[in-house]
């Protein structure tokens, strides 16, 4: 059962930021105990995830490109998404200076005094604004992080009162970044369909005209016990796809591939593309939504900017017809509002994708 806001606040009476600054031992609620995915310090796999040049997928430039090269990159895309479920995208056309500005305003916002950040605080039971993870159970292991969540599209869903006015350029830079990421997402839906020999709008039409895009700015303060505390617990994303801008210097993201944790290096100009649960459903399980987590660092803080795309909540989504046949029967039922299903399951400690399986 969800805790009342008063109980939730009592559990978080000491802020992660305060404990981080004082170098205090994290309290018990943050200590990761036995986990299905191994201990925090379990050895890392040496596998590396692919780097894909997505400029090869854009129509105007691909017309004067070698078709064989495009075909090979599409094969690489299909193979990456059906094994690791993620890849590093280069050739996305977003300038390094814009990426650096996004990282910079993110760091500037989180460096503001707590009272200033609280002006954008998330209200209880709301998905947008600044805060820590919602506490839903006393057994919940807490994450050593804060985040600012903002809706970017549809544009009329923006709650501008929650967009930081400090630093002053935050809104302008974020609008530009969000608009560029939306185009990258649209290019990726088409390329993902083409890589499976489907009509190119097979996925995008399921997202609808009013597909949603939300950005989560994540902030992980230094933690004195990186061996026992996680910045973000193992999870899969509820999205269709997630595009992640990593911190330019500090790593922390790990993806669970073939029973081992794989470290995701931070390549300054690359965007990490992570497949979400809803694309796993639409691809009838061919593409995989990977379990991932964020580890903490005893000396350095880390930021990341994760943008999640989702179909219109009231729209029914399901496996694309052409991906269902005798060899690959339908794995998932059609669903609406998967975001809510995912959230409810998270509260109950259930795996959301399992509940929509046939
Ligand atoms: O901080 C990261 O690298 C990952 C963030 C993430 O997984 C999320 O926001 O869902
Ligand atoms: Fe995630």
Coordinates of C-alpha atoms in Angstrom, one line a residue, residues 42-332:
X42 CA 29.6 -8.6 -9.1
X43 CA 32.2 -8.7 -11.9
X44 CA 31.5 -6.8 -15.0
X45 CA 31.3 -8.3 -18.4
X46 CA 33.7 -7.2 -21.1
X47 CA 31.1 -7.2 -23.8
X48 CA 30.8 -3.8 -25.5
X49 CA 27.6 -2.5 -27.0
X50 CA 27.6 -1.5 -30.6
X51 CA 28.1 2.0 -32.0
X52 CA 25.6 2.7 -34.9
X53 CA 25.8 5.6 -37.4
X54 CA 22.1 6.6 -37.6
X55 CA 22.9 9.3 -40.3
X56 CA 22.7 6.3 -42.7
X57 CA 19.0 6.0 -41.9
X58 CA 17.9 9.5 -42.9
X59 CA 16.3 9.6 -46.3
X60 CA 17.9 12.6 -48.0
X61 CA 21.4 11.5 -47.2
X62 CA 20.8 7.8 -47.8
X63 CA 19.8 8.5 -51.4
X64 CA 23.5 9.1 -52.3
X65 CA 24.8 6.4 -50.0
X66 CA 25.8 3.0 -50.9
X67 CA 22.7 0.8 -50.3
X68 CA 24.9 -2.0 -49.1
X69 CA 26.3 0.2 -46.3
X70 CA 22.7 1.2 -45.3
X71 CA 21.6 -2.4 -45.3
X72 CA 24.6 -3.4 -43.1
X73 CA 23.8 -0.7 -40.6
X74 CA 20.2 -1.8 -40.5
X75 CA 21.3 -5.3 -39.8
X76 CA 23.6 -4.0 -37.0
X77 CA 20.6 -2.2 -35.6
X78 CA 18.3 -5.2 -35.6
X79 CA 21.0 -7.4 -34.1
X80 CA 21.8 -4.8 -31.3
X81 CA 18.1 -4.4 -30.4
X82 CA 17.4 -8.1 -30.4
X83 CA 20.3 -8.9 -28.1
X84 CA 21.6 -6.1 -25.8
X85 CA 18.5 -3.9 -26.4
X86 CA 20.6 -0.8 -26.6
X87 CA 23.3 0.9 -28.7
X88 CA 25.4 4.1 -28.9
X89 CA 24.0 6.4 -31.6
X90 CA 26.4 8.6 -33.6
X91 CA 25.6 10.6 -36.7
X92 CA 22.4 12.0 -35.0
X93 CA 23.1 15.5 -36.2
X94 CA 22.9 17.2 -32.8
X95 CA 26.0 19.4 -32.3
X96 CA 28.4 18.7 -29.5
X97 CA 28.0 22.3 -28.4
X98 CA 24.2 21.8 -27.8
X99 CA 24.9 18.5 -26.0
X100 CA 27.4 20.3 -23.8
X101 CA 25.0 23.1 -23.1
X102 CA 22.3 20.6 -22.0
X103 CA 24.8 19.0 -19.6
X104 CA 25.9 22.4 -18.4
X105 CA 22.4 23.8 -17.6
X106 CA 21.5 20.4 -16.0
X107 CA 24.5 20.7 -13.6
X108 CA 23.8 24.3 -12.9
X109 CA 20.2 23.5 -12.0
X110 CA 21.1 20.7 -9.6
X111 CA 23.9 23.0 -8.0
X112 CA 21.2 25.5 -6.9
X113 CA 20.3 25.7 -3.2
X114 CA 17.6 23.3 -2.2
X115 CA 15.1 26.1 -1.6
X116 CA 15.5 27.2 -5.2
X117 CA 15.0 23.7 -6.6
X118 CA 12.0 23.2 -4.3
X119 CA 10.2 25.9 -6.3
X120 CA 9.8 23.2 -9.0
X121 CA 9.0 20.4 -6.6
X122 CA 6.8 17.5 -7.8
X123 CA 3.4 17.4 -6.1
X124 CA 2.4 14.1 -4.4
X125 CA 1.1 11.6 -7.0
X126 CA 2.3 13.7 -9.9
X127 CA 4.8 12.6 -12.5
X128 CA 6.4 15.9 -13.2
X129 CA 8.7 18.2 -11.3
X130 CA 11.8 18.0 -9.0
X131 CA 12.1 15.4 -6.3
X132 CA 13.3 11.9 -5.4
X133 CA 11.7 8.6 -6.2
X134 CA 8.1 8.3 -4.9
X135 CA 8.2 6.1 -1.7
X136 CA 5.5 3.5 -2.1
X137 CA 6.5 0.9 0.5
X138 CA 8.6 0.6 3.6
X139 CA 10.5 -2.3 2.0
X140 CA 11.5 -0.1 -0.9
X141 CA 15.2 0.3 -1.3
X142 CA 15.8 4.0 -2.0
X143 CA 17.9 5.4 -4.9
X144 CA 20.8 7.7 -4.3
X145 CA 19.5 10.3 -6.7
X146 CA 17.2 13.2 -7.5
X147 CA 15.4 14.0 -10.7
X148 CA 13.6 16.7 -12.5
X149 CA 10.9 15.3 -14.9
X150 CA 9.3 17.5 -17.5
X151 CA 6.9 16.8 -20.4
X152 CA 8.2 18.1 -23.7
X153 CA 5.6 16.8 -26.2
X154 CA 2.8 17.3 -27.1
X155 CA 3.7 20.9 -26.6
X156 CA 0.3 21.8 -25.0
X157 CA 1.2 19.3 -22.2
X158 CA 4.2 21.3 -21.1
X159 CA 3.8 22.7 -17.5
X160 CA 6.0 25.6 -18.0
X161 CA 5.8 26.6 -14.3
X162 CA 7.9 23.6 -13.6
X163 CA 10.6 24.5 -16.2
X164 CA 13.5 26.0 -14.3
X165 CA 13.9 29.8 -14.8
X166 CA 17.4 29.5 -13.2
X167 CA 19.8 29.0 -15.1
X168 CA 18.1 31.5 -17.4
X169 CA 18.7 29.7 -20.6
X170 CA 17.4 26.3 -19.3
X171 CA 14.0 26.5 -21.1
X172 CA 15.5 27.7 -24.4
X173 CA 18.2 25.1 -24.5
X174 CA 15.9 22.3 -23.4
X175 CA 13.2 23.3 -26.1
X176 CA 15.9 23.1 -28.8
X177 CA 17.3 19.8 -27.5
X178 CA 13.8 18.3 -27.1
X179 CA 12.8 19.2 -30.6
X180 CA 16.0 17.6 -32.0
X181 CA 15.5 14.5 -30.0
X182 CA 11.9 14.1 -31.3
X183 CA 13.3 14.0 -34.8
X184 CA 15.9 11.4 -33.8
X185 CA 13.1 9.3 -32.2
X186 CA 11.0 9.5 -35.4
X187 CA 14.0 8.5 -37.5
X188 CA 14.7 5.5 -35.2
X189 CA 11.1 4.2 -35.3
X190 CA 11.3 4.1 -39.1
X191 CA 14.8 2.5 -39.1
X192 CA 13.6 -0.1 -36.6
X193 CA 10.7 -1.0 -38.8
X194 CA 12.9 -1.2 -41.9
X195 CA 15.4 -3.4 -40.1
X196 CA 12.6 -5.9 -39.6
X197 CA 11.5 -5.6 -43.3
X198 CA 8.3 -3.9 -42.2
X199 CA 6.5 -0.8 -43.7
X200 CA 8.4 2.1 -42.2
X201 CA 5.4 3.5 -40.3
X202 CA 4.6 0.2 -38.6
X203 CA 5.8 1.4 -35.2
X204 CA 5.3 5.2 -35.6
X205 CA 1.6 4.9 -36.4
X206 CA 1.1 3.1 -33.1
X207 CA 2.5 6.1 -31.2
X208 CA -0.1 8.4 -32.7
X209 CA -0.2 12.1 -33.6
X210 CA 0.0 13.0 -29.9
X211 CA 2.8 10.7 -28.8
X212 CA 4.3 11.7 -25.5
X213 CA 7.8 12.7 -24.7
X214 CA 9.1 13.2 -21.2
X215 CA 12.6 14.1 -20.1
X216 CA 14.1 13.1 -16.8
X217 CA 17.2 15.0 -15.7
X218 CA 18.9 12.7 -13.2
X219 CA 21.4 13.8 -10.6
X220 CA 23.5 11.4 -8.6
X221 CA 25.5 13.0 -5.7
X222 CA 28.7 11.4 -4.5
X223 CA 28.0 8.5 -2.1
X224 CA 30.3 7.2 0.6
X225 CA 29.2 3.6 0.0
X226 CA 29.2 2.8 -3.7
X227 CA 29.6 -0.8 -2.8
X228 CA 26.2 -0.9 -1.1
X229 CA 24.1 1.8 -2.6
X230 CA 22.7 2.3 -6.1
X231 CA 22.0 5.6 -7.9
X232 CA 19.1 3.9 -9.7
X233 CA 17.8 0.3 -9.0
X234 CA 17.6 -2.3 -11.7
X235 CA 14.6 -1.5 -14.0
X236 CA 13.4 -1.5 -17.5
X237 CA 12.0 1.6 -19.1
X238 CA 8.2 1.9 -19.7
X239 CA 8.9 3.8 -22.9
X240 CA 8.8 3.0 -26.5
X241 CA 12.4 4.1 -26.7
X242 CA 14.7 6.1 -24.4
X243 CA 17.4 8.4 -25.7
X244 CA 20.0 9.1 -23.0
X245 CA 22.6 11.8 -22.9
X246 CA 25.2 10.7 -20.4
X247 CA 27.5 12.8 -18.3
X248 CA 30.5 13.7 -20.4
X249 CA 33.0 12.6 -17.7
X250 CA 31.5 10.3 -15.1
X251 CA 30.2 6.8 -16.0
X252 CA 27.7 4.9 -13.9
X253 CA 25.2 3.2 -16.2
X254 CA 25.3 -0.6 -16.5
X255 CA 23.1 -2.9 -18.6
X256 CA 22.3 -6.5 -17.8
X257 CA 23.2 -8.6 -20.8
X258 CA 23.5 -12.4 -20.8
X259 CA 23.5 -12.6 -16.9
X260 CA 26.3 -10.1 -16.4
X261 CA 26.4 -6.4 -15.9
X262 CA 27.9 -4.5 -18.8
X263 CA 29.4 -1.0 -18.2
X264 CA 28.3 1.6 -20.7
X265 CA 31.1 4.0 -21.5
X266 CA 30.4 7.7 -21.9
X267 CA 31.2 8.7 -25.4
X268 CA 30.8 12.5 -25.4
X269 CA 29.0 13.0 -28.7
X270 CA 27.0 9.7 -28.7
X271 CA 23.5 9.3 -27.5
X272 CA 22.6 6.0 -25.8
X273 CA 19.4 4.5 -27.3
X274 CA 17.7 2.1 -24.9
X275 CA 14.7 0.1 -26.0
X276 CA 11.7 0.3 -23.7
X277 CA 9.0 -2.2 -22.8
X278 CA 6.4 -0.8 -25.3
X279 CA 8.7 -1.4 -28.2
X280 CA 9.3 -5.0 -26.9
X281 CA 5.5 -5.4 -27.1
X282 CA 5.1 -3.9 -30.6
X283 CA 8.0 -6.0 -31.9
X284 CA 6.4 -9.1 -30.5
X285 CA 9.4 -9.7 -28.3
X286 CA 12.0 -9.5 -31.1
X287 CA 13.5 -6.4 -29.7
X288 CA 14.5 -6.5 -26.0
X289 CA 13.9 -3.9 -23.3
X290 CA 17.1 -4.3 -21.2
X291 CA 17.4 -4.2 -17.4
X292 CA 19.7 -1.4 -16.4
X293 CA 20.9 0.3 -13.2
X294 CA 23.2 3.2 -12.2
X295 CA 26.0 2.7 -9.7
X296 CA 27.3 5.5 -7.4
X297 CA 30.7 7.1 -7.2
X298 CA 32.4 8.1 -3.9
X299 CA 34.1 11.2 -5.3
X300 CA 32.2 12.6 -8.2
X301 CA 28.6 13.6 -8.9
X302 CA 27.0 12.5 -12.1
X303 CA 24.2 13.8 -14.2
X304 CA 22.2 12.2 -17.1
X305 CA 19.3 13.4 -19.3
X306 CA 16.9 10.6 -20.3
X307 CA 14.2 11.3 -22.8
X308 CA 11.4 8.7 -23.0
X309 CA 8.9 8.5 -25.9
X310 CA 5.5 6.9 -25.3
X311 CA 2.4 6.2 -27.5
X312 CA -0.7 8.3 -26.7
X313 CA -1.9 6.8 -23.5
X314 CA -5.5 6.1 -24.7
X315 CA -4.3 4.4 -27.9
X316 CA -4.2 0.6 -28.0
X317 CA -0.8 -0.8 -28.9
X318 CA 0.2 -4.4 -29.6
X319 CA 2.5 -6.6 -31.7
X320 CA 2.7 -5.6 -35.4
X321 CA 0.6 -8.2 -37.4
X322 CA 3.5 -9.1 -39.7
X323 CA 5.6 -10.1 -36.8
X324 CA 3.1 -12.8 -35.7
X325 CA 3.2 -16.1 -37.4
X326 CA 3.3 -19.9 -36.7
X327 CA 6.9 -19.8 -35.7
X328 CA 6.5 -16.7 -33.6
X329 CA 3.0 -16.7 -32.0
X330 CA 1.6 -13.5 -30.5
X331 CA 3.5 -13.0 -27.2
X332 CA 1.6 -9.9 -25.8

